CSV table of C-alpha atoms in Angstrom, one decimal:
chain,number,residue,atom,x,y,z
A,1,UNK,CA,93.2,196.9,253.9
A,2,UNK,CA,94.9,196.1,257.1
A,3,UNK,CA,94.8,197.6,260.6
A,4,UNK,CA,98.4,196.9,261.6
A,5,UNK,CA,98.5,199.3,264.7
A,6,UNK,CA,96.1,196.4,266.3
A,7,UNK,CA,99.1,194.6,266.7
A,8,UNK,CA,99.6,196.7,269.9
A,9,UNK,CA,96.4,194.9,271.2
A,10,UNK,CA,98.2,191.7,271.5
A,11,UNK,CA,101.6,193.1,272.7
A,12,UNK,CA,100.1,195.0,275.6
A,13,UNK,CA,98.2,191.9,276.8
A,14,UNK,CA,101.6,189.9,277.1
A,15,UNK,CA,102.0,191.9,280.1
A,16,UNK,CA,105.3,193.7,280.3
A,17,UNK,CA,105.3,193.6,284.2
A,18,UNK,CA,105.3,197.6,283.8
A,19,UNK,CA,105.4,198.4,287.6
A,20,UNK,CA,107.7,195.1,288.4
A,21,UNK,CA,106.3,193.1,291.2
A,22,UNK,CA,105.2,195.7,293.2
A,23,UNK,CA,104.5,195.6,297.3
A,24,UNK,CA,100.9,195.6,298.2
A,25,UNK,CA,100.6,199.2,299.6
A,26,UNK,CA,103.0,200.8,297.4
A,27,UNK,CA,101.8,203.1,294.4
A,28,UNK,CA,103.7,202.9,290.9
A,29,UNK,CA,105.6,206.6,290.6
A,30,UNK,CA,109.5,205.3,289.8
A,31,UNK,CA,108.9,202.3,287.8
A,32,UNK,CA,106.3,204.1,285.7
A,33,UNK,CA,108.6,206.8,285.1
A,34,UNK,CA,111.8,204.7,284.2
A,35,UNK,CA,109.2,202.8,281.6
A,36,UNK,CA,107.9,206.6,280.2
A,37,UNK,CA,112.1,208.4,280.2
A,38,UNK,CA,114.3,205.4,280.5
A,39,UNK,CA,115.3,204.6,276.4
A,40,UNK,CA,117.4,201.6,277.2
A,41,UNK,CA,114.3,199.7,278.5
A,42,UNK,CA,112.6,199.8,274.9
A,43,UNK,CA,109.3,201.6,275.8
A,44,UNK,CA,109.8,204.8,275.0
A,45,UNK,CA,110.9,203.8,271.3
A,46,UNK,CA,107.7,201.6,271.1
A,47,UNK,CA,105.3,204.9,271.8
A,48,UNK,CA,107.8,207.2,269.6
A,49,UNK,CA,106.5,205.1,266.9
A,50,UNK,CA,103.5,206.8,265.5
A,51,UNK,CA,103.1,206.5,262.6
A,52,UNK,CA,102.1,202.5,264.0
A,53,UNK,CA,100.4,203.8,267.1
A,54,UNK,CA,97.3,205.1,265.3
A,55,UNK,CA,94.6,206.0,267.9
A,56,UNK,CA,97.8,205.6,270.8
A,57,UNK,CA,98.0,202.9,273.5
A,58,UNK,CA,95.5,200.8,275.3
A,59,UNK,CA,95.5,198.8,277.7
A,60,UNK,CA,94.3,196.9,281.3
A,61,UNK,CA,96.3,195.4,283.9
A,62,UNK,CA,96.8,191.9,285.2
A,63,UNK,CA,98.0,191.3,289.1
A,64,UNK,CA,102.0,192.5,288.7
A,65,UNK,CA,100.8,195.5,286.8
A,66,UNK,CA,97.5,195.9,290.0
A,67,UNK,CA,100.3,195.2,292.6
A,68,UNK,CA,100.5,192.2,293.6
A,69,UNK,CA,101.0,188.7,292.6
A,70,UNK,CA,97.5,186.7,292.2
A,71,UNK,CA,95.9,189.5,294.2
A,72,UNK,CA,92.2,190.4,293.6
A,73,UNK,CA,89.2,192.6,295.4
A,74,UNK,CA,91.6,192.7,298.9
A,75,UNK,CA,94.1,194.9,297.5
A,76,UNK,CA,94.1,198.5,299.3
A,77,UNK,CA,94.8,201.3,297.5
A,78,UNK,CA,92.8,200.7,294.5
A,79,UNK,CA,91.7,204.2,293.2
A,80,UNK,CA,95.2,205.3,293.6
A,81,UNK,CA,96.4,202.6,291.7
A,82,UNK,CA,93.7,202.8,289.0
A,83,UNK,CA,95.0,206.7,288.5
A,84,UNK,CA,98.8,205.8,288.2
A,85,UNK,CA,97.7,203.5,286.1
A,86,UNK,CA,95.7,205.8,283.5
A,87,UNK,CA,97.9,208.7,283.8
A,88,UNK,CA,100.9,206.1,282.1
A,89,UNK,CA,98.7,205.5,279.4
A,90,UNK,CA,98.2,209.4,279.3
A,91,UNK,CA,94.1,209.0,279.4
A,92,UNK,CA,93.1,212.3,279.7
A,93,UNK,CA,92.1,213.8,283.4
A,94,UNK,CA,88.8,214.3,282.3
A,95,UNK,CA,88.2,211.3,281.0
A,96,UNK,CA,85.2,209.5,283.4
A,97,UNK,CA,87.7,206.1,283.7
A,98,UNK,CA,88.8,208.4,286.6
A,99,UNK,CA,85.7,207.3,288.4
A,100,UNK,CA,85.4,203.6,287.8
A,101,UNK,CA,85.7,201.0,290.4
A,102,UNK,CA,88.3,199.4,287.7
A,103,UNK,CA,90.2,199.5,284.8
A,104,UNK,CA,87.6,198.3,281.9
A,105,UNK,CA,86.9,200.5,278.8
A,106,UNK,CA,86.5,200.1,275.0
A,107,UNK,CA,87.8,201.8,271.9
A,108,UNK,CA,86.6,201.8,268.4
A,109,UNK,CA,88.7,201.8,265.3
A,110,UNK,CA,87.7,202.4,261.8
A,111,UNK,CA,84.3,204.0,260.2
A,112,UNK,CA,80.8,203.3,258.3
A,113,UNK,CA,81.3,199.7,258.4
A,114,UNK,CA,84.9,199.2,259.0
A,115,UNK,CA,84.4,199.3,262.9
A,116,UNK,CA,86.7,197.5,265.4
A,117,UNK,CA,85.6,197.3,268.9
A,118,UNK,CA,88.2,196.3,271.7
A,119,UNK,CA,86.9,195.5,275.0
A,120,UNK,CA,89.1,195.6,278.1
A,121,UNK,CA,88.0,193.9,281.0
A,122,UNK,CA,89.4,194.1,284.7
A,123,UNK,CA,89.9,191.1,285.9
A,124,UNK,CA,91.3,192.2,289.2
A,125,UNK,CA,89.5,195.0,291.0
A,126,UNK,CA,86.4,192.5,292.8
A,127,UNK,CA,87.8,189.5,292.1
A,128,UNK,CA,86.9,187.4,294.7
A,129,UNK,CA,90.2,184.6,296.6
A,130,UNK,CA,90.1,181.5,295.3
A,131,UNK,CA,89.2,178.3,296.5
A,132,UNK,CA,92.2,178.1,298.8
A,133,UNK,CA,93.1,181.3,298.8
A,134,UNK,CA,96.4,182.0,297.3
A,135,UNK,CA,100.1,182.7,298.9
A,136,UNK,CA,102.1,183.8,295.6
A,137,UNK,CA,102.2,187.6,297.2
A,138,UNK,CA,103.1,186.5,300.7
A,139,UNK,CA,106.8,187.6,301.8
A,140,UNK,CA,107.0,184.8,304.5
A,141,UNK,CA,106.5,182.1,302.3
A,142,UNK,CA,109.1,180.5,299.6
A,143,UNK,CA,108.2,180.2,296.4
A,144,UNK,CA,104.9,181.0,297.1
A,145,UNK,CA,104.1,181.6,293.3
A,146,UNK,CA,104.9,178.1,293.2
A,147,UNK,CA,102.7,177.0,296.0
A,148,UNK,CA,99.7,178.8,294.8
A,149,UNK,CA,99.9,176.8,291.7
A,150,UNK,CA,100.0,174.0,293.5
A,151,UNK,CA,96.9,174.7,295.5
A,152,UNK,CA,95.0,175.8,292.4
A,153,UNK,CA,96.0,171.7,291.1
A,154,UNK,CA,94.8,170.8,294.0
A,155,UNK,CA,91.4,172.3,293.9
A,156,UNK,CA,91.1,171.3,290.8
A,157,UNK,CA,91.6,168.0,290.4
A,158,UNK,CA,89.9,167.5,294.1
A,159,UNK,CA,87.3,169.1,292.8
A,160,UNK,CA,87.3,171.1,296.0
A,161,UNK,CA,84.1,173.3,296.0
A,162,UNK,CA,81.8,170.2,295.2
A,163,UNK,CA,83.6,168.5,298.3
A,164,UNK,CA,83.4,171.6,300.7
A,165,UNK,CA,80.3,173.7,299.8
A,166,UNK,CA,79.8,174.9,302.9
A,167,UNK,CA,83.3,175.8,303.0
A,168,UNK,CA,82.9,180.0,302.4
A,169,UNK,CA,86.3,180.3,300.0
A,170,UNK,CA,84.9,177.3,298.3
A,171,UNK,CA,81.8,178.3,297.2
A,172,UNK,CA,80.7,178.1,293.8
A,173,UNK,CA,79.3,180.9,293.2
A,174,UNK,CA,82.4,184.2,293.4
A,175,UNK,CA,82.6,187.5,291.3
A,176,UNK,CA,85.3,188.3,289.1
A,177,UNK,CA,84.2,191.1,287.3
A,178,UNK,CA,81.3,193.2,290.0
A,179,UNK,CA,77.7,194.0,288.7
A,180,UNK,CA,78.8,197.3,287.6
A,181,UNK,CA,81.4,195.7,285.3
A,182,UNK,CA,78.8,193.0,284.0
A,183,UNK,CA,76.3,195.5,283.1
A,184,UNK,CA,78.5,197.7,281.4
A,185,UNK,CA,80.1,194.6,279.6
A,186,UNK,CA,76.4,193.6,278.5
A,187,UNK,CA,75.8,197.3,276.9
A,188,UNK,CA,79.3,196.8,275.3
A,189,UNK,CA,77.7,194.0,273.2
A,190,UNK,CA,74.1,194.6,272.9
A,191,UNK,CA,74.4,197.9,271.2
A,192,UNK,CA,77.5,197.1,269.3
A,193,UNK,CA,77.1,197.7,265.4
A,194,UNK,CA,80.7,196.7,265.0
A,195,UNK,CA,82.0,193.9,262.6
A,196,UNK,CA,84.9,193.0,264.8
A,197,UNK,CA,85.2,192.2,268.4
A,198,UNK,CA,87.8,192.0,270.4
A,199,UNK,CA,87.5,190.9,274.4
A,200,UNK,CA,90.8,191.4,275.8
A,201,UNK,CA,91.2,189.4,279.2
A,202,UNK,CA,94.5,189.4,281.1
A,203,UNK,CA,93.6,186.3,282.6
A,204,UNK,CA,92.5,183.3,279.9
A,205,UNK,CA,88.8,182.2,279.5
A,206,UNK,CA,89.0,178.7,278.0
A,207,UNK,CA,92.0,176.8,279.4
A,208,UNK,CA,91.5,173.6,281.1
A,209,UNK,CA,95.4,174.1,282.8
A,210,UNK,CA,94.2,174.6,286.7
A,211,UNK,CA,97.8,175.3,287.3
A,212,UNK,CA,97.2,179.0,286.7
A,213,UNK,CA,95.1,181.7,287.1
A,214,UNK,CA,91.9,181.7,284.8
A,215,UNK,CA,88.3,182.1,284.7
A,216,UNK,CA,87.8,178.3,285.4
A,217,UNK,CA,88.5,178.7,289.0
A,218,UNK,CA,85.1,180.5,288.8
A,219,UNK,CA,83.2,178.4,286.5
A,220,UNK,CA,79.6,180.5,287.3
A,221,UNK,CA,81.6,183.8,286.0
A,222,UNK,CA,82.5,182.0,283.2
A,223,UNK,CA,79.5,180.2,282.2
A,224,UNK,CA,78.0,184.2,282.1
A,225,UNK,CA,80.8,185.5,280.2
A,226,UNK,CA,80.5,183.4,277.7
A,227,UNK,CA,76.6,183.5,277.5
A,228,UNK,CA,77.1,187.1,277.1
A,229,UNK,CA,79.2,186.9,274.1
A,230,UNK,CA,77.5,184.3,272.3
A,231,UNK,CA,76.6,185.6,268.9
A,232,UNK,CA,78.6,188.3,269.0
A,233,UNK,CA,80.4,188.8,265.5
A,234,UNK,CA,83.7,188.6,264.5
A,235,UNK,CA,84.8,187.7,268.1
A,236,UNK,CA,88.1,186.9,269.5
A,237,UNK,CA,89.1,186.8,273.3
A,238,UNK,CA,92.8,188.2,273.8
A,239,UNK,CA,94.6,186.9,277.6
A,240,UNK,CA,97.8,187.2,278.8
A,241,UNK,CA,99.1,186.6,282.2
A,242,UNK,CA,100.8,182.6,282.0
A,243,UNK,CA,104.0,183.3,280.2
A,244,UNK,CA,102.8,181.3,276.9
A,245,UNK,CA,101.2,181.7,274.1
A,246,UNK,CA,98.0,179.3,273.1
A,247,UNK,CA,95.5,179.0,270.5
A,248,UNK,CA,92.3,177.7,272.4
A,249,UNK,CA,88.6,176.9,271.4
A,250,UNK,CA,85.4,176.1,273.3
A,251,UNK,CA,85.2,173.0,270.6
A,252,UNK,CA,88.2,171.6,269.6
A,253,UNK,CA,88.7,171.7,265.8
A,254,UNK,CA,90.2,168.4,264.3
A,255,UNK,CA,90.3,170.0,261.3
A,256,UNK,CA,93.4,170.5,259.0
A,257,UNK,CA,95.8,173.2,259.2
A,258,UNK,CA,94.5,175.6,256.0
A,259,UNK,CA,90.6,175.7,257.4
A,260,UNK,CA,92.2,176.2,261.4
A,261,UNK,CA,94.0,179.2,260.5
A,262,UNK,CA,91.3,180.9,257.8
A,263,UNK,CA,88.7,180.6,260.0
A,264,UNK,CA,88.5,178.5,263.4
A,265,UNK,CA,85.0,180.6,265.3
A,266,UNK,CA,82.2,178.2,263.2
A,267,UNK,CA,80.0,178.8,266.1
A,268,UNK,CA,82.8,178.2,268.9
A,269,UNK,CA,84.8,180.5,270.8
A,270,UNK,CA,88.3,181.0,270.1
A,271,UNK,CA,90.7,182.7,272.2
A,272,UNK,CA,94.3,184.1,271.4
A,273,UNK,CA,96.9,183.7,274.6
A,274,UNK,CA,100.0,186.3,274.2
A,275,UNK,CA,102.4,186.1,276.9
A,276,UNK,CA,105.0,187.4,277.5
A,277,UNK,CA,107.2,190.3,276.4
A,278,UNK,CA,109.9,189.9,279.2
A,279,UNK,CA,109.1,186.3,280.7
A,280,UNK,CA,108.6,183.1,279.8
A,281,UNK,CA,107.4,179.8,281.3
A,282,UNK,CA,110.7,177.7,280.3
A,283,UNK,CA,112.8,180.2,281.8
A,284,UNK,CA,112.9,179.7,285.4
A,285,UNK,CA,114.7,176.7,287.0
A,286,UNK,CA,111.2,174.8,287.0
A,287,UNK,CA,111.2,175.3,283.2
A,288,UNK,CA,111.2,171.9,282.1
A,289,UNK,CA,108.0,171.2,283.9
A,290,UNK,CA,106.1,173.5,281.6
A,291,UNK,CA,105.6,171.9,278.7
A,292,UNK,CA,104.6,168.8,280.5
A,293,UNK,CA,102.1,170.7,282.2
A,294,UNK,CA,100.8,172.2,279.1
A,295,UNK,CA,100.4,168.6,277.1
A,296,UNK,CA,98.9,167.5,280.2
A,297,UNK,CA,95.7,169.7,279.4
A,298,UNK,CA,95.5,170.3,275.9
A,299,UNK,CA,91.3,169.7,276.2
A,300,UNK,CA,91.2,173.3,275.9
A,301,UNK,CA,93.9,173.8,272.7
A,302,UNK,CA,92.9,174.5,269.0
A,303,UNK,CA,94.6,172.0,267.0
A,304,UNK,CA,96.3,172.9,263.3
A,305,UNK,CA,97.5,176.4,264.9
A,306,UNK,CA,100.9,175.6,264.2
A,307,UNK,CA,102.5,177.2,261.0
A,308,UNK,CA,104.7,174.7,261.1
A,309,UNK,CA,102.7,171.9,261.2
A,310,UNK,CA,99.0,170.9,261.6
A,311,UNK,CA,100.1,167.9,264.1
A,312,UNK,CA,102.1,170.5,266.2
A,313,UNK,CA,101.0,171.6,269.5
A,314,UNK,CA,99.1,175.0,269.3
A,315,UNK,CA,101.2,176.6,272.0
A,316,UNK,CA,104.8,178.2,272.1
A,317,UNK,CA,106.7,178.7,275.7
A,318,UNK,CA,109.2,181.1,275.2
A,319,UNK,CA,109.2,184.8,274.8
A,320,UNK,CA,106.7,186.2,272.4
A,321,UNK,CA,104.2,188.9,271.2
A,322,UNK,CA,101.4,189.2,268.8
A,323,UNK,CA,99.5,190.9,266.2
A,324,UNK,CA,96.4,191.1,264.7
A,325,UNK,CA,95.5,191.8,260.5
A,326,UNK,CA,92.2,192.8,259.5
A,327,UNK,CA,91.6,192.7,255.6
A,328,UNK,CA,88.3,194.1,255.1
A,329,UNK,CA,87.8,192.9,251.3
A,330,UNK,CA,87.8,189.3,252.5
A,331,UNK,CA,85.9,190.0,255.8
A,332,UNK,CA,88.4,188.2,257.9
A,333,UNK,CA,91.3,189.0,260.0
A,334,UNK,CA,94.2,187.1,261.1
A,335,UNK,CA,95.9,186.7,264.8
A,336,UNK,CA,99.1,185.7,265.2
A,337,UNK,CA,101.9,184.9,267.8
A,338,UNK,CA,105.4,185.9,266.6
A,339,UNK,CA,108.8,185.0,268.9
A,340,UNK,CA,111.2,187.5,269.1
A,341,UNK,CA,112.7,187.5,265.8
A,342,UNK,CA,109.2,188.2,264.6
A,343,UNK,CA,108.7,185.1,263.0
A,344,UNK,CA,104.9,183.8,263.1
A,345,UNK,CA,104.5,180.5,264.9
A,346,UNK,CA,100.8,180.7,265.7
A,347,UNK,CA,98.2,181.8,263.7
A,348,UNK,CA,94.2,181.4,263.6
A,349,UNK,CA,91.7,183.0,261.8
A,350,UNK,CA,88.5,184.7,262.1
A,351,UNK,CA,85.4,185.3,259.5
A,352,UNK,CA,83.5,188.8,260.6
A,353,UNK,CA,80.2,187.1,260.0
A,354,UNK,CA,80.6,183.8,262.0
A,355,UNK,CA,79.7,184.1,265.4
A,356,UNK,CA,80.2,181.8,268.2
A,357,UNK,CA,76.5,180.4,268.3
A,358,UNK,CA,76.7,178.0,270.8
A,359,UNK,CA,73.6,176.5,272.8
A,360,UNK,CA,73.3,177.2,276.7
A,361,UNK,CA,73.6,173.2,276.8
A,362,UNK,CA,77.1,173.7,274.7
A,363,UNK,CA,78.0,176.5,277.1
A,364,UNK,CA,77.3,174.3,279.8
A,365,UNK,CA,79.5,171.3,278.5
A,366,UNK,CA,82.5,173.4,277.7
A,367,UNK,CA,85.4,171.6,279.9
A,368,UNK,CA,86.2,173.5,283.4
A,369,UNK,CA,89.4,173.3,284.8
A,370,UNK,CA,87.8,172.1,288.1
A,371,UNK,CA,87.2,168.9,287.1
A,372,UNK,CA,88.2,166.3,289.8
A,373,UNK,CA,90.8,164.8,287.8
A,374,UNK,CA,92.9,163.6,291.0
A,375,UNK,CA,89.7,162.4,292.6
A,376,UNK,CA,90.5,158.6,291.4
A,377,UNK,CA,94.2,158.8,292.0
A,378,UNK,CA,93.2,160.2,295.8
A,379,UNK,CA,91.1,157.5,296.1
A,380,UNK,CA,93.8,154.9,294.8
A,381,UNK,CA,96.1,156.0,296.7
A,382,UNK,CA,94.1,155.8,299.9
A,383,UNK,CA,92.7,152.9,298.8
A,384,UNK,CA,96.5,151.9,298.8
A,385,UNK,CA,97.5,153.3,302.4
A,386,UNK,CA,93.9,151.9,303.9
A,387,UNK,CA,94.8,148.4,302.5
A,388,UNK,CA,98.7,148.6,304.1
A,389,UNK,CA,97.0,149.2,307.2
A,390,UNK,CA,95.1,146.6,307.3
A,391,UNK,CA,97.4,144.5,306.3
A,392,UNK,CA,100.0,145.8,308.9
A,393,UNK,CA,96.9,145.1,311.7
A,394,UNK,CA,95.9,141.9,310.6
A,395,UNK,CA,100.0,141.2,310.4
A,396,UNK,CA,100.4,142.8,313.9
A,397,UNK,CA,98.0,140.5,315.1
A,398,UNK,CA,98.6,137.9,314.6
A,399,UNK,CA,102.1,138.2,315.4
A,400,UNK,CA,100.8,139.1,318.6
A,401,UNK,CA,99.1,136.2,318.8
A,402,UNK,CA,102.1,134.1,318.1
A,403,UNK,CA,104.0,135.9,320.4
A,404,UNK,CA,101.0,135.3,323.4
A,405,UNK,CA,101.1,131.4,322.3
A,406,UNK,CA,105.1,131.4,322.9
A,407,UNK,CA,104.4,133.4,326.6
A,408,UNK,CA,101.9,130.7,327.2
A,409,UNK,CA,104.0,127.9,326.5
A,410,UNK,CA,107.2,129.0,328.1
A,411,UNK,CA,104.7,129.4,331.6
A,412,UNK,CA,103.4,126.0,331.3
A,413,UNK,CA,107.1,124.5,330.7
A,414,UNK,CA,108.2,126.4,333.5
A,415,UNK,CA,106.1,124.5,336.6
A,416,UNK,CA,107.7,121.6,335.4
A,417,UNK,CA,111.5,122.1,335.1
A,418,UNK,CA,110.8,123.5,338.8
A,419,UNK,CA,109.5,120.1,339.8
A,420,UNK,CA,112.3,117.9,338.3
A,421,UNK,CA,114.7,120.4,339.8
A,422,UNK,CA,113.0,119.7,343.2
């Protein structure tokens, strides 16, 4: 038996930009409404169709959807953006999400022991700046999406916060989801009798890529998010957010094709990145650089995801959405990423009774994106520049020196030619 409506998990995660790039102190009322009334735009069609829809739509937000790009805890307007938020996914006004400092719930699907639980986190509402804090929502600023990434590489690979501890945005230790989150999060798991799990982050968890946003620019919130869903079963994490799709795992599986897509969580964590509906990474006029970024970091990727190959990269860079099968004879289910004709081209695999069981050693291995990749090229090439200078003084120098020798010799010859002269 299959629980098809669960594709909509997947699809909401890629991230429609529902409220469009909106300005920092604006709240969503026409964009909203266009997306609810407007039938040319493809929405209204998608929550027409209910006899798919089972249970209706669910959801969180990433930054665009918040209100700004990259933007986290120093956003204003929060409640009233939380509200415009819930009220286009129709949750009911009574309904206590009302009074959350965020946008995290849960929903179960199914009966007796046929339960699916999907967790929504918000990854936005106390998240704290990053390392260098980023510019991709400031007007003044060109491209600034394109400069924050490049200041997230930077930390990274400069490995930044070991450098600068003292340094307050660089500090190891900075909240993502706020206690109130974290203890909910940790009843969400403790007291779960379901057989499925699914942890929807709009941000991803286990990428090593320190080009984009992720958990791994807070590698203490992600060392306790994933303590706190070790052995949890049936798990899957679901992200959005970088205009991909990827197939990642805390271990990577060299494993053939066949055993990565019936069942890749033997006690690892395996996440599912869906994004997006209306963007894509190889779009833009810096298309071409993204899947040389992404083959630059594949530490993270969960190899034999391909369907079209098990030596194929497990990641796809143009518009796409996906879906997730549970068959309930065989105790498995099945996520998938489809492009646009609806064709699979990734696909992984989850047993119900496998759970990631990792050690808090294992945990503590798992590859951060902050890393200090760049460290030895930095110090190359200031070893480079420190060795031209010295070469350029010791070259001055001594062409100094010459130079004094030839001033000296020209004002001993020149007593002399006076004398003959005389």
């Amino acid at each position: 038996m299959y629980i098809e409506c669960l594709y909509l998990m997947l699809m909401l995660i890629s991230f429609c930009r529902l409220f469009n790039d909106l300005h920092y102190s604006y709240i969503p009322t026409i964009q909203d409404k266009q997306m609810l009334h407007n039938k040319t735009l493809g929405y209204v069609q998608f929550v027409s169709n209910n006899d798919r829809l089972v249970g209706g739509i669910h959801g969180t937000w990433d930054d665009h959807d918040y209100g700004g790009n990259d933007r986290g805890y120093e956003l204003n307007n929060k409640e009233e953006r939380r509200d415009a938020y819930l009220n286009f996914l129709d949750v009911p006004k009574d309904s206590q999400r009302y009074n959350r400092k965020g946008m995290y719930s849960s929903i179960k699907f199914g009966q007796d022991d046929n339960i699916v639980k999907v967790i929504f986190l918000d990854t936005r509402w106390h998240r704290e700046k990053h390392c260098i804090p980023s510019v991709g929502s400031h007007p003044s600023i060109p491209m600034g999406a394109l400069v924050a990434c490049l200041t997230r590489l930077i930390t990274a690979g400069l490995d930044l916060p070991s450098i600068l501890p003292s340094w307050t945005s660089c500090t190891k230790r900075k909240d993502v989801l706020g206690e109130e989150q974290w203890r909910w999060l940790e009843d969400q798991v403790n007291e779960s009798k379901a057989s499925v799990h699914i942890v929807v982050s709009s941000i991803q968890v286990l990428t090593t890529n320190p080009v984009v946003e992720s958990w791994g620019h807070f590698p203490s919130e992600k060392e306790r998010l994933l303590k706190t869903l070790n052995n949890v079963n049936g798990l899957v994490i679901l992200s959005g957010d970088v205009h991909h799709a990827e197939i990642s795992s805390a271990k990577r599986s060299h494993g053939d094709n066949k055993q990565s897509m019936e069942a890749s969580n033997h006690g690892a964590f395996v996440e599912v990145t869906s994004s997006g509906l209306t963007h894509s990474c190889d779009e833009p006029f810096y298309g071409p650089l993204c899947k040389p970024i992404l083959e630059a970091f594949p530490t993270n990727r969960l190899e034999g995801s391909n369907v079209e190959g098990p030596d194929l990269p497990s990641y796809y860079t143009s518009r796409n959405f996906g879906s997730v099968e549970i068959d309930w004879k065989l105790q498995s289910y099945k996520i998938s990423v489809h492009n646009t004709s609806g064709q699979i081209i990734l696909s992984t695999g989850i047993k119900m009774d496998t759970t990631a069981n990792m050690s808090v050693s294992d945990i503590d291995a798992i590859p951060n994106c902050i890393d200090g990749h760049l460290v030895p090229v930095f110090k190359d090439v200031v070893s480079f520049y420190i060795a031209g200078f010295l070469i350029f003084c010791v070259w001055y120098l001594f062409l100094q020196s010459d130079d004094d020798k030839f001033e000296g010799a020209s004002t001993n010859r020149q007593p002399n030619k006076k004398t003959k002269e005389a």
